[in-house]
Short mmCIF file of C-alpha atoms in Angstrom, two decimals:
data_model
loop_
_atom_site.label_atom_id
_atom_site.label_comp_id
_atom_site.label_asym_id
_atom_site.label_seq_id
_atom_site.Cartn_x
_atom_site.Cartn_y
_atom_site.Cartn_z
CA UNK A 167 53.62 65.34 -2.58
CA UNK A 168 50.72 67.81 -1.73
CA UNK A 169 48.72 67.85 -4.93
CA UNK A 170 47.22 71.68 -5.93
CA UNK A 171 43.89 72.08 -8.26
CA UNK A 172 44.68 75.22 -9.99
CA UNK A 173 42.70 77.69 -7.46
CA UNK A 174 44.32 76.84 -4.60
CA UNK A 175 48.31 77.24 -5.93
CA UNK A 176 46.50 80.80 -7.16
CA UNK A 177 45.02 81.23 -3.59
CA UNK A 178 48.90 79.95 -2.35
CA UNK A 179 50.78 82.60 -4.99
CA UNK A 180 47.95 85.79 -3.34
CA UNK A 181 49.11 84.57 0.16
CA UNK A 182 52.77 84.81 -1.17
CA UNK A 183 52.52 88.38 -2.70
CA UNK A 184 49.56 89.78 0.67
CA UNK A 185 51.49 88.20 3.32
CA UNK A 186 55.02 87.90 2.18
CA UNK A 187 56.04 90.82 0.51
CA UNK A 188 56.73 88.03 -2.45
CA UNK A 189 56.05 89.88 -6.02
CA UNK A 190 54.41 87.86 -9.10
CA UNK A 191 58.00 89.30 -10.67
CA UNK A 192 59.84 87.31 -8.92
CA UNK A 193 58.08 83.68 -8.81
CA UNK A 194 57.11 84.24 -12.57
CA UNK A 195 61.17 85.74 -12.84
CA UNK A 196 61.85 82.04 -10.82
CA UNK A 197 59.23 79.83 -13.54
CA UNK A 198 60.10 80.99 -16.55
CA UNK A 199 63.86 80.33 -15.81
CA UNK A 200 63.29 76.58 -13.63
CA UNK A 201 61.41 75.61 -17.44
CA UNK A 202 64.33 77.47 -18.94
CA UNK A 203 66.79 75.22 -16.99
CA UNK A 204 64.50 71.94 -18.57
CA UNK A 205 64.56 72.91 -22.18
CA UNK A 206 68.65 73.06 -21.88
CA UNK A 207 68.67 69.79 -20.30
CA UNK A 208 66.19 68.80 -23.13
CA UNK A 209 68.91 70.37 -26.22
CA UNK A 210 71.61 67.91 -27.52
CA UNK A 211 73.27 71.25 -28.74
CA UNK A 212 72.09 75.27 -28.80
CA UNK A 213 69.26 74.28 -31.56
CA UNK A 214 66.50 76.48 -32.68
CA UNK A 215 63.10 76.74 -29.67
CA UNK A 216 60.24 78.29 -30.71
CA UNK A 217 58.45 80.11 -27.67
CA UNK A 218 55.25 79.98 -28.32
CA UNK A 219 52.98 82.75 -25.57
CA UNK A 220 49.52 83.59 -24.91
CA UNK A 221 48.46 86.65 -23.16
CA UNK A 222 48.13 85.73 -19.74
CA UNK A 223 51.16 84.88 -16.86
CA UNK A 224 51.18 81.46 -18.50
CA UNK A 225 53.21 83.27 -21.52
CA UNK A 226 55.04 85.20 -18.53
CA UNK A 227 56.66 82.49 -17.47
CA UNK A 228 57.15 82.04 -21.05
CA UNK A 229 58.61 85.84 -22.10
CA UNK A 230 61.27 84.78 -18.77
CA UNK A 231 63.03 81.47 -20.05
CA UNK A 232 63.16 83.02 -23.74
CA UNK A 233 64.92 85.37 -22.22
CA UNK A 234 67.36 83.09 -20.45
CA UNK A 235 67.51 81.07 -23.36
CA UNK A 236 68.84 83.73 -25.47
CA UNK A 237 71.57 84.97 -23.28
CA UNK A 238 72.79 81.46 -22.36
CA UNK A 239 73.75 81.16 -26.74
CA UNK A 240 70.20 79.09 -27.76
CA UNK A 241 68.54 80.59 -30.94
CA UNK A 242 65.21 81.51 -30.11
CA UNK A 243 61.91 81.92 -32.18
CA UNK A 244 59.20 83.85 -29.33
CA UNK A 245 55.31 83.54 -30.97
CA UNK A 246 52.44 85.15 -29.58
CA UNK A 247 49.33 83.82 -30.01
CA UNK A 248 46.58 86.72 -29.56
CA UNK A 249 46.90 90.40 -29.55
CA UNK A 250 49.84 91.94 -28.22
CA UNK A 251 48.39 94.89 -26.08
CA UNK A 252 46.40 92.38 -24.00
CA UNK A 253 49.27 91.71 -22.55
CA UNK A 254 49.71 93.31 -19.34
CA UNK A 255 51.34 92.78 -15.14
CA UNK A 256 54.00 91.22 -15.24
CA UNK A 257 53.30 89.03 -17.95
CA UNK A 258 53.94 92.76 -20.61
CA UNK A 259 57.20 93.78 -18.07
CA UNK A 260 58.38 90.67 -19.88
CA UNK A 261 57.51 91.24 -23.04
CA UNK A 262 58.61 94.57 -23.43
CA UNK A 263 62.03 93.77 -21.69
CA UNK A 264 61.95 90.62 -24.34
CA UNK A 265 61.65 93.26 -27.25
CA UNK A 266 64.17 96.21 -26.04
CA UNK A 267 66.81 93.45 -26.70
CA UNK A 268 65.59 92.78 -30.21
CA UNK A 269 63.46 89.78 -29.79
CA UNK A 270 59.91 91.42 -31.07
CA UNK A 271 57.63 87.60 -30.94
CA UNK A 272 55.64 86.88 -34.23
CA UNK A 273 51.53 87.39 -33.41
CA UNK A 274 49.10 85.02 -34.47
CA UNK A 275 45.64 86.34 -33.92
CA UNK A 276 42.53 85.28 -34.84
CA UNK A 277 41.45 85.04 -39.01
CA UNK A 278 45.11 84.71 -39.48
CA UNK A 279 47.53 82.13 -42.05
CA UNK A 280 48.96 79.50 -39.45
CA UNK A 281 50.87 78.65 -42.66
CA UNK A 282 53.58 80.86 -40.99
CA UNK A 283 53.30 79.36 -37.79
CA UNK A 284 54.31 75.61 -38.86
CA UNK A 285 57.12 77.34 -40.61
CA UNK A 286 58.77 78.17 -38.19
CA UNK A 287 57.48 75.29 -36.13
CA UNK A 288 59.43 72.99 -39.07
CA UNK A 289 62.57 75.17 -38.60
CA UNK A 290 62.77 73.87 -34.57
CA UNK A 291 63.60 71.57 -32.48
CA UNK A 292 61.70 71.92 -29.77
CA UNK A 293 59.17 73.99 -28.71
CA UNK A 294 58.29 75.64 -25.55
CA UNK A 295 53.89 76.36 -24.42
CA UNK A 296 53.54 79.01 -22.56
CA UNK A 297 50.09 79.51 -24.18
CA UNK A 298 46.52 78.56 -21.51
CA UNK A 299 48.17 77.75 -17.97
CA UNK A 300 45.68 76.59 -15.61
CA UNK A 301 42.63 78.90 -15.55
CA UNK A 302 41.60 77.41 -18.17
CA UNK A 303 38.03 77.20 -18.43
CA UNK A 304 35.77 76.31 -20.58
CA UNK A 305 36.74 74.35 -24.97
CA UNK A 306 39.39 75.88 -26.45
CA UNK A 307 38.72 78.64 -29.11
CA UNK A 308 38.24 76.79 -32.52
CA UNK A 309 40.90 79.41 -33.64
CA UNK A 310 44.02 78.40 -31.19
CA UNK A 311 42.16 74.72 -31.24
CA UNK A 312 44.06 75.09 -34.94
CA UNK A 313 47.36 76.05 -34.36
CA UNK A 314 47.53 73.22 -31.48
CA UNK A 315 46.65 71.24 -34.50
CA UNK A 316 49.29 72.42 -36.23
CA UNK A 317 51.93 72.42 -32.78
CA UNK A 318 50.82 68.50 -32.33
CA UNK A 319 51.38 68.08 -36.23
CA UNK A 320 54.77 69.20 -36.36
CA UNK A 321 56.38 66.39 -34.11
CA UNK A 322 58.31 68.98 -32.45
CA UNK A 323 58.84 67.88 -28.54
CA UNK A 324 57.08 70.18 -26.69
CA UNK A 325 57.54 71.36 -22.93
CA UNK A 326 54.77 72.87 -20.89
CA UNK A 327 54.72 75.66 -18.87
CA UNK A 328 52.92 74.59 -15.47
CA UNK A 329 50.30 72.36 -17.92
CA UNK A 330 49.96 71.37 -21.74
CA UNK A 331 47.95 73.92 -22.79
CA UNK A 332 44.41 73.08 -23.12
CA UNK A 333 44.40 70.39 -20.36
CA UNK A 334 42.32 70.86 -17.23
CA UNK A 335 44.63 71.78 -14.08
CA UNK A 336 42.61 69.94 -11.95
CA UNK A 337 40.78 66.81 -13.36
CA UNK A 338 42.95 65.56 -16.58
CA UNK A 339 40.19 66.54 -19.01
CA UNK A 340 41.47 68.20 -22.99
CA UNK A 341 39.44 71.19 -23.02
CA UNK A 342 38.21 70.46 -26.34
CA UNK A 343 42.00 71.21 -27.92
CA UNK A 344 45.43 70.36 -26.22
CA UNK A 345 48.73 70.37 -27.05
CA UNK A 346 50.68 67.59 -26.28
CA UNK A 347 54.35 67.53 -24.42
CA UNK A 348 57.25 65.36 -23.87
CA UNK A 349 57.29 67.25 -20.61
CA UNK A 350 56.28 69.27 -18.59
CA UNK A 351 57.19 71.75 -16.17
CA UNK A 352 55.26 72.63 -13.09
CA UNK A 353 55.40 75.02 -11.08
CA UNK A 354 55.74 75.09 -7.08
CA UNK A 355 53.19 71.89 -6.26
CA UNK A 356 52.12 69.17 -8.67
CA UNK A 357 48.55 69.73 -9.89
CA UNK A 358 46.25 66.51 -10.13
CA UNK A 359 45.25 66.29 -13.65
CA UNK A 360 49.19 66.37 -14.96
CA UNK A 361 48.78 62.62 -13.05
CA UNK A 362 45.04 61.18 -13.63
CA UNK A 363 43.04 61.00 -16.79
CA UNK A 364 44.14 62.30 -19.87
CA UNK A 365 46.22 64.51 -18.02
CA UNK A 366 49.79 61.19 -18.36
CA UNK A 367 49.39 60.95 -21.49
CA UNK A 368 49.49 64.47 -22.60
CA UNK A 369 51.31 66.16 -19.75
CA UNK A 370 54.93 63.47 -20.53
CA UNK A 371 57.17 63.63 -18.19
CA UNK A 372 56.83 65.89 -15.66
CA UNK A 373 59.23 68.24 -13.43
CA UNK A 374 58.35 69.62 -10.59
CA UNK A 375 59.63 73.48 -10.18
CA UNK A 376 61.16 75.27 -7.11
CA UNK A 377 59.74 79.11 -7.06
CA UNK A 378 60.56 80.40 -3.84
CA UNK A 379 57.46 80.27 -2.37
CA UNK A 380 57.26 80.26 1.74
CA UNK A 381 56.45 77.19 3.44
CA UNK A 382 53.68 79.66 5.70
CA UNK A 383 51.79 79.73 2.72
CA UNK A 384 51.88 76.40 1.57
CA UNK A 385 51.36 74.63 4.76
CA UNK A 386 47.99 76.66 4.63
CA UNK A 387 46.46 75.56 2.23
CA UNK A 388 44.25 72.22 2.90
CA UNK A 389 44.16 69.74 -0.30
CA UNK A 390 42.32 66.02 0.69
CA UNK A 391 45.01 64.68 -2.41
CA UNK A 392 48.65 63.38 -1.98
CA UNK A 393 51.15 62.34 -4.78
CA UNK A 394 51.41 59.06 -3.60
CA UNK A 395 55.84 58.40 -3.74
CA UNK A 396 58.33 55.69 -2.03
CA UNK A 397 59.02 56.47 1.27
CA UNK A 398 54.88 57.36 1.75
CA UNK A 399 54.81 53.65 0.59
CA UNK A 400 57.28 52.62 2.80
CA UNK A 401 55.45 54.09 5.70
CA UNK A 402 52.79 51.97 5.14
CA UNK A 403 54.97 49.16 6.66
CA UNK A 404 55.49 47.95 9.59
CA UNK A 405 59.19 46.09 9.32
CA UNK A 406 59.58 42.14 9.55
CA UNK A 407 60.56 39.93 12.32
CA UNK A 408 62.48 37.62 11.30
CA UNK A 409 60.53 35.07 14.34
CA UNK A 410 56.99 35.32 12.39
CA UNK A 411 55.37 32.54 10.70
CA UNK A 412 52.32 32.10 7.89
CA UNK A 413 49.55 32.13 11.16
CA UNK A 414 51.56 35.80 12.04
CA UNK A 415 50.93 37.10 7.80
CA UNK A 416 47.25 37.50 8.51
CA UNK A 417 44.63 34.79 6.43
CA UNK A 418 42.97 35.82 2.70
CA UNK A 419 40.04 34.58 1.81
CA UNK A 420 39.43 34.80 -1.75
CA UNK A 421 36.55 34.19 -4.03
CA UNK A 422 37.36 34.57 -7.33
CA UNK A 423 36.40 32.06 -10.88
CA UNK A 424 33.87 30.60 -12.58
CA UNK A 425 33.97 28.59 -15.59
CA UNK A 426 34.93 31.10 -18.03
CA UNK A 427 37.41 32.60 -16.10
CA UNK A 428 39.11 30.67 -13.17
CA UNK A 429 41.90 32.46 -14.76
CA UNK A 430 41.05 35.30 -13.45
CA UNK A 431 40.85 33.12 -10.11
CA UNK A 432 44.48 31.91 -10.90
CA UNK A 433 45.25 35.39 -10.84
CA UNK A 434 44.60 36.72 -7.87
CA UNK A 435 45.45 33.63 -5.84
CA UNK A 436 48.94 33.54 -7.58
CA UNK A 437 49.52 37.92 -6.49
CA UNK A 438 47.80 37.61 -2.59
CA UNK A 439 50.23 35.12 -2.04
CA UNK A 440 53.54 37.09 -4.08
CA UNK A 441 52.38 39.69 -1.61
CA UNK A 442 53.76 38.25 2.02
CA UNK A 443 50.03 36.77 3.31
CA UNK A 444 50.59 33.29 5.11
CA UNK A 445 48.17 31.60 4.16
CA UNK A 446 45.03 32.45 1.15
CA UNK A 447 42.06 30.11 0.48
CA UNK A 448 40.24 30.28 -3.22
CA UNK A 449 37.38 29.79 -3.18
CA UNK A 450 35.16 28.97 -5.80
CA UNK A 451 32.93 26.56 -7.68
CA UNK A 452 33.23 23.29 -7.30
CA UNK A 453 33.28 22.29 -10.45
CA UNK A 454 36.17 24.46 -11.73
CA UNK A 455 38.59 23.73 -7.69
CA UNK A 456 39.93 20.07 -9.95
CA UNK A 457 41.34 23.50 -13.21
CA UNK A 458 42.20 26.08 -10.31
CA UNK A 459 44.53 23.75 -7.55
CA UNK A 460 47.01 22.39 -9.56
CA UNK A 461 47.78 26.22 -10.72
CA UNK A 462 48.22 27.63 -6.89
CA UNK A 463 49.55 24.85 -4.99
CA UNK A 464 50.13 27.56 -2.21
CA UNK A 465 47.17 28.31 -1.96
CA UNK A 466 43.96 26.19 -0.20
CA UNK A 467 41.25 25.80 -2.67
CA UNK A 468 37.68 25.38 -1.08
CA UNK A 469 35.02 23.80 -3.57
CA UNK A 470 31.15 26.09 -2.90
CA UNK A 471 28.21 24.86 -4.27
CA UNK A 472 27.32 24.82 -7.85
CA UNK A 473 24.77 25.29 -9.98
CA UNK A 474 26.58 22.94 -12.32
CA UNK A 475 27.48 25.10 -15.34
CA UNK A 476 30.86 27.01 -13.65
CA UNK A 477 29.03 29.04 -11.53
CA UNK A 478 28.88 29.74 -7.67
CA UNK A 479 25.23 28.89 -6.90
CA UNK A 480 22.78 30.13 -3.97
CA UNK A 481 23.85 28.24 -1.21
CA UNK A 482 27.56 29.26 -1.54
CA UNK A 483 27.00 32.02 0.63
CA UNK A 484 25.67 29.99 3.35
CA UNK A 485 28.92 27.94 3.90
CA UNK A 486 30.68 31.29 3.75
CA UNK A 487 29.15 32.73 6.51
CA UNK A 488 30.63 30.30 9.03
CA UNK A 489 34.62 30.72 7.55
CA UNK A 490 35.13 34.04 8.34
CA UNK A 491 35.62 34.30 11.77
CA UNK A 492 39.00 32.34 10.73
CA UNK A 493 40.26 34.27 7.63
CA UNK A 494 41.27 38.38 8.39
CA UNK A 495 40.16 39.67 4.81
CA UNK A 496 37.80 39.20 2.71
CA UNK A 497 38.59 39.86 -0.97
CA UNK A 498 35.36 39.13 -3.48
CA UNK A 499 35.05 39.35 -7.54
CA UNK A 500 37.77 37.76 -9.96
CA UNK A 501 36.14 36.24 -12.53
CA UNK A 502 33.08 35.31 -10.52
CA UNK A 503 29.90 36.12 -13.09
CA UNK A 504 27.62 38.23 -11.98
CA UNK A 505 24.73 35.16 -12.45
CA UNK A 506 24.25 32.51 -9.74
CA UNK A 507 23.87 32.81 -6.31
CA UNK A 508 26.64 35.86 -7.16
CA UNK A 509 24.25 38.79 -6.08
CA UNK A 510 23.19 37.05 -3.12
CA UNK A 511 26.99 36.63 -1.69
CA UNK A 512 28.01 40.13 -1.96
CA UNK A 513 24.59 41.10 -0.97
CA UNK A 514 25.52 38.66 2.62
CA UNK A 515 28.88 39.03 2.36
CA UNK A 516 28.11 43.38 2.65
CA UNK A 517 26.45 42.61 5.68
CA UNK A 518 27.73 40.09 8.06
CA UNK A 519 31.48 40.44 7.07
CA UNK A 520 33.19 42.71 9.78
CA UNK A 521 37.16 42.06 8.43
CA UNK A 522 37.92 44.14 6.19
CA UNK A 523 35.72 43.36 2.35
CA UNK A 524 37.20 43.55 -0.75
CA UNK A 525 34.81 43.70 -3.97
CA UNK A 526 35.82 43.65 -7.22
CA UNK A 527 34.87 43.12 -10.90
CA UNK A 528 31.83 40.92 -11.08
CA UNK A 529 30.92 41.38 -7.68
CA UNK A 530 30.94 45.45 -8.17
CA UNK A 531 28.97 44.45 -11.35
CA UNK A 532 26.54 42.77 -9.36
CA UNK A 533 25.72 46.11 -7.51
CA UNK A 534 25.44 48.25 -10.81
CA UNK A 535 23.17 51.49 -10.01
CA UNK A 536 22.92 50.38 -6.45
CA UNK A 537 26.04 51.56 -5.11
CA UNK A 538 24.57 53.06 -2.02
CA UNK A 539 23.98 49.39 -0.61
CA UNK A 540 27.77 50.14 0.61
CA UNK A 541 27.05 52.55 3.20
CA UNK A 542 25.58 49.95 5.29
CA UNK A 543 28.64 47.36 5.14
CA UNK A 544 29.17 45.60 8.21
CA UNK A 545 32.66 47.03 8.02
CA UNK A 546 34.73 48.10 6.26
CA UNK A 547 35.21 47.97 2.33
CA UNK A 548 37.31 48.75 -0.13
CA UNK A 549 36.23 48.74 -3.66
CA UNK A 550 38.38 48.20 -6.79
CA UNK A 551 36.58 49.78 -10.08
CA UNK A 552 37.28 50.54 -13.50
CA UNK A 553 35.73 53.69 -15.32
CA UNK A 554 33.22 51.24 -16.59
CA UNK A 555 32.00 50.00 -13.51
CA UNK A 556 32.19 53.14 -11.45
CA UNK A 557 29.80 53.84 -14.14
CA UNK A 558 27.68 51.45 -13.06
CA UNK A 559 27.51 51.66 -9.67
CA UNK A 560 26.59 55.51 -10.17
CA UNK A 561 24.05 55.30 -13.38
CA UNK A 562 26.52 57.55 -14.90
CA UNK A 563 28.44 56.55 -18.85
CA UNK A 564 32.28 55.89 -18.31
CA UNK A 565 33.06 59.26 -19.90
CA UNK A 566 31.81 61.28 -17.58
CA UNK A 567 33.28 59.35 -14.56
CA UNK A 568 36.65 59.79 -16.51
CA UNK A 569 36.42 63.59 -17.60
CA UNK A 570 36.73 63.99 -13.23
CA UNK A 571 38.35 60.92 -11.44
CA UNK A 572 38.81 63.02 -8.75
CA UNK A 573 36.32 64.67 -7.60
CA UNK A 574 33.39 61.31 -8.24
CA UNK A 575 35.83 58.29 -7.14
CA UNK A 576 36.24 61.03 -3.88
CA UNK A 577 32.35 61.70 -3.14
CA UNK A 578 31.58 57.82 -3.54
CA UNK A 579 33.74 57.20 -0.80
CA UNK A 580 32.86 59.25 1.87
CA UNK A 581 28.74 58.75 0.70
CA UNK A 582 29.20 54.79 0.56
CA UNK A 583 32.30 55.39 3.75
CA UNK A 584 34.23 52.99 1.29
CA UNK A 585 37.12 52.66 0.41
CA UNK A 586 37.50 54.22 -3.57
CA UNK A 587 40.36 52.60 -5.78
CA UNK A 588 39.33 54.24 -9.41
CA UNK A 589 41.70 52.28 -11.19
CA UNK A 590 43.53 53.61 -14.83
CA UNK A 591 45.54 56.43 -15.63
CA UNK A 592 46.77 58.56 -12.69
CA UNK A 593 45.12 55.33 -10.35
CA UNK A 594 42.68 57.84 -7.74
CA UNK A 595 42.18 56.52 -3.86
CA UNK A 596 39.22 58.26 -2.05
CA UNK A 597 38.53 57.44 1.59
CA UNK A 598 35.45 58.49 3.29
CA UNK A 599 37.14 61.41 5.74
CA UNK A 600 37.41 62.64 1.90
CA UNK A 601 41.46 62.68 1.32
CA UNK A 602 43.73 60.47 -0.95
CA UNK A 603 46.49 59.60 -3.47
CA UNK A 604 46.53 60.03 -6.48
CA UNK A 605 48.79 57.64 -8.06
CA UNK A 606 51.72 58.37 -10.34
CA UNK A 607 53.10 54.34 -12.02
CA UNK A 608 51.72 53.11 -14.44
CA UNK A 609 51.71 51.96 -17.57
CA UNK A 610 49.55 51.60 -20.91
CA UNK A 611 50.77 48.03 -20.74
CA UNK A 612 48.81 47.07 -17.54
CA UNK A 613 45.66 47.82 -20.64
CA UNK A 614 45.02 44.44 -20.71
CA UNK A 615 42.77 41.77 -18.90
CA UNK A 616 44.26 39.65 -16.02
CA UNK A 617 46.29 43.11 -14.54
CA UNK A 618 42.99 43.92 -12.15
CA UNK A 619 42.81 40.40 -10.93
CA UNK A 620 46.34 40.76 -9.63
CA UNK A 621 45.87 43.97 -8.10
CA UNK A 622 43.29 42.60 -5.96
CA UNK A 623 44.93 39.50 -4.44
CA UNK A 624 47.61 41.95 -4.15
CA UNK A 625 45.29 44.51 -1.92
CA UNK A 626 43.96 41.86 -0.39
CA UNK A 627 46.76 40.44 0.40
CA UNK A 628 47.93 43.52 2.20
CA UNK A 629 44.04 43.61 4.19
CA UNK A 630 44.60 40.28 4.81
CA UNK A 631 48.39 40.99 6.85
CA UNK A 632 46.59 43.70 9.09
CA UNK A 633 47.21 46.69 6.78
CA UNK A 634 44.23 48.73 7.01
CA UNK A 635 42.80 50.11 4.56
CA UNK A 636 43.43 53.01 2.96
CA UNK A 637 47.53 51.99 3.28
CA UNK A 638 46.59 48.60 1.84
CA UNK A 639 44.89 50.04 -1.57
CA UNK A 640 47.21 52.61 -1.81
CA UNK A 641 50.32 50.49 -1.37
CA UNK A 642 48.81 47.74 -3.95
CA UNK A 643 48.46 50.18 -6.52
CA UNK A 644 51.47 51.74 -6.49
CA UNK A 645 53.08 49.18 -6.30
CA UNK A 646 50.61 46.79 -8.84
CA UNK A 647 52.02 49.98 -10.96
CA UNK A 648 55.38 49.76 -10.33
CA UNK A 649 56.04 46.57 -11.43
CA UNK A 650 54.26 47.23 -14.46
CA UNK A 651 56.92 49.95 -14.74
CA UNK A 652 60.08 47.23 -14.01
CA UNK A 653 58.28 44.41 -16.58
CA UNK A 654 58.45 47.46 -19.97
CA UNK A 655 61.29 48.68 -18.92
#
């Protein structure tokens, strides 16, 4: 499914108005009705609902939702956060209808005592957040931030309209303060910020509402991002025949492990085998081989030159280069450490490996602040950094990476001509052609040492089987997260 930024969504709505003659009032009506339906689905009975609206069109969606809820017998308390005279256009029309129905909103603004807001929320079973929409720019103001804090402190379940107020629709960054939603009803098409960065935590369950946008208006708007789903992943994999044998399923050369991190090598190797790869050859420091081999009986373990301290030596590269022609893909990094000959090995692979090359963990750490050297690689490259590793590659703080995950991943992919898998909540998979995917699967249980090594093995195995880098990376991210969701369930 296509993901669109706030600006692209405005462009689609403008095309709907100008090219197809669809008025704002109709789009607002459809949006508000969708919110009301989502609210009713959350209620076990006809409970009291607070509808908190701002002065813009997001508030207008909330006033429509309030009307539909009232008409269905729900006890609704409208609250306006802002000045009444600023509510104009279609939002003003719908607020006027609500007032004529006998439901004028309680108003709160700068300097007002917010005790009444807290009291109303304390008597509510659910709140609708229609305060700020996708067009929010800059940091949320102090008084509205305090109102948001009181909404969050009330512990009342929240259904957000389009995006939770205070969440950047494009990046998933919190704009100073935000409202934490349990459900978000986003209009027309999903927004990237709901699925990556801090978005998943603050948006809760995301529902995409159909608001009658013309297909032509949507199709004319190009977006670099799509949301991964099962149908997309299924199309990435070839049909397997009964006649296939291990020689048809590809060989992965996995370079991983060191004295204090043999577990990383084991986890990555096991995942590579479970990916369906025909053969997995695990190269590791010779002094670690005896410890690792019994844990991965379906892998061929290969002891490489060792410093004597359980770390690959400088001459490990000369051992690896002659076997590159015997494998279909190479993965390097889990648990290698950054000492010994690891840096020389990684740089040598970049120069010499024409097969798909996956770099993770320490294979990226040895390239700190030198990410641009990836652009000179001999073959296709996939990198799988977490925000800290991406920050080291690009010489910026991890928090800056987190604040613009999609932008930084896409820029790196294009500039370095690699597929970037930026791990974290809402993993971003970006390709050199300027397009990519955002992954909705996964949960906090995956925030544990070793899960990244499993992803490396899974992705490396897909590459070895002949899956192209972008589909392989997207599939691995999606299935890795899905496995975590199944485990949590």
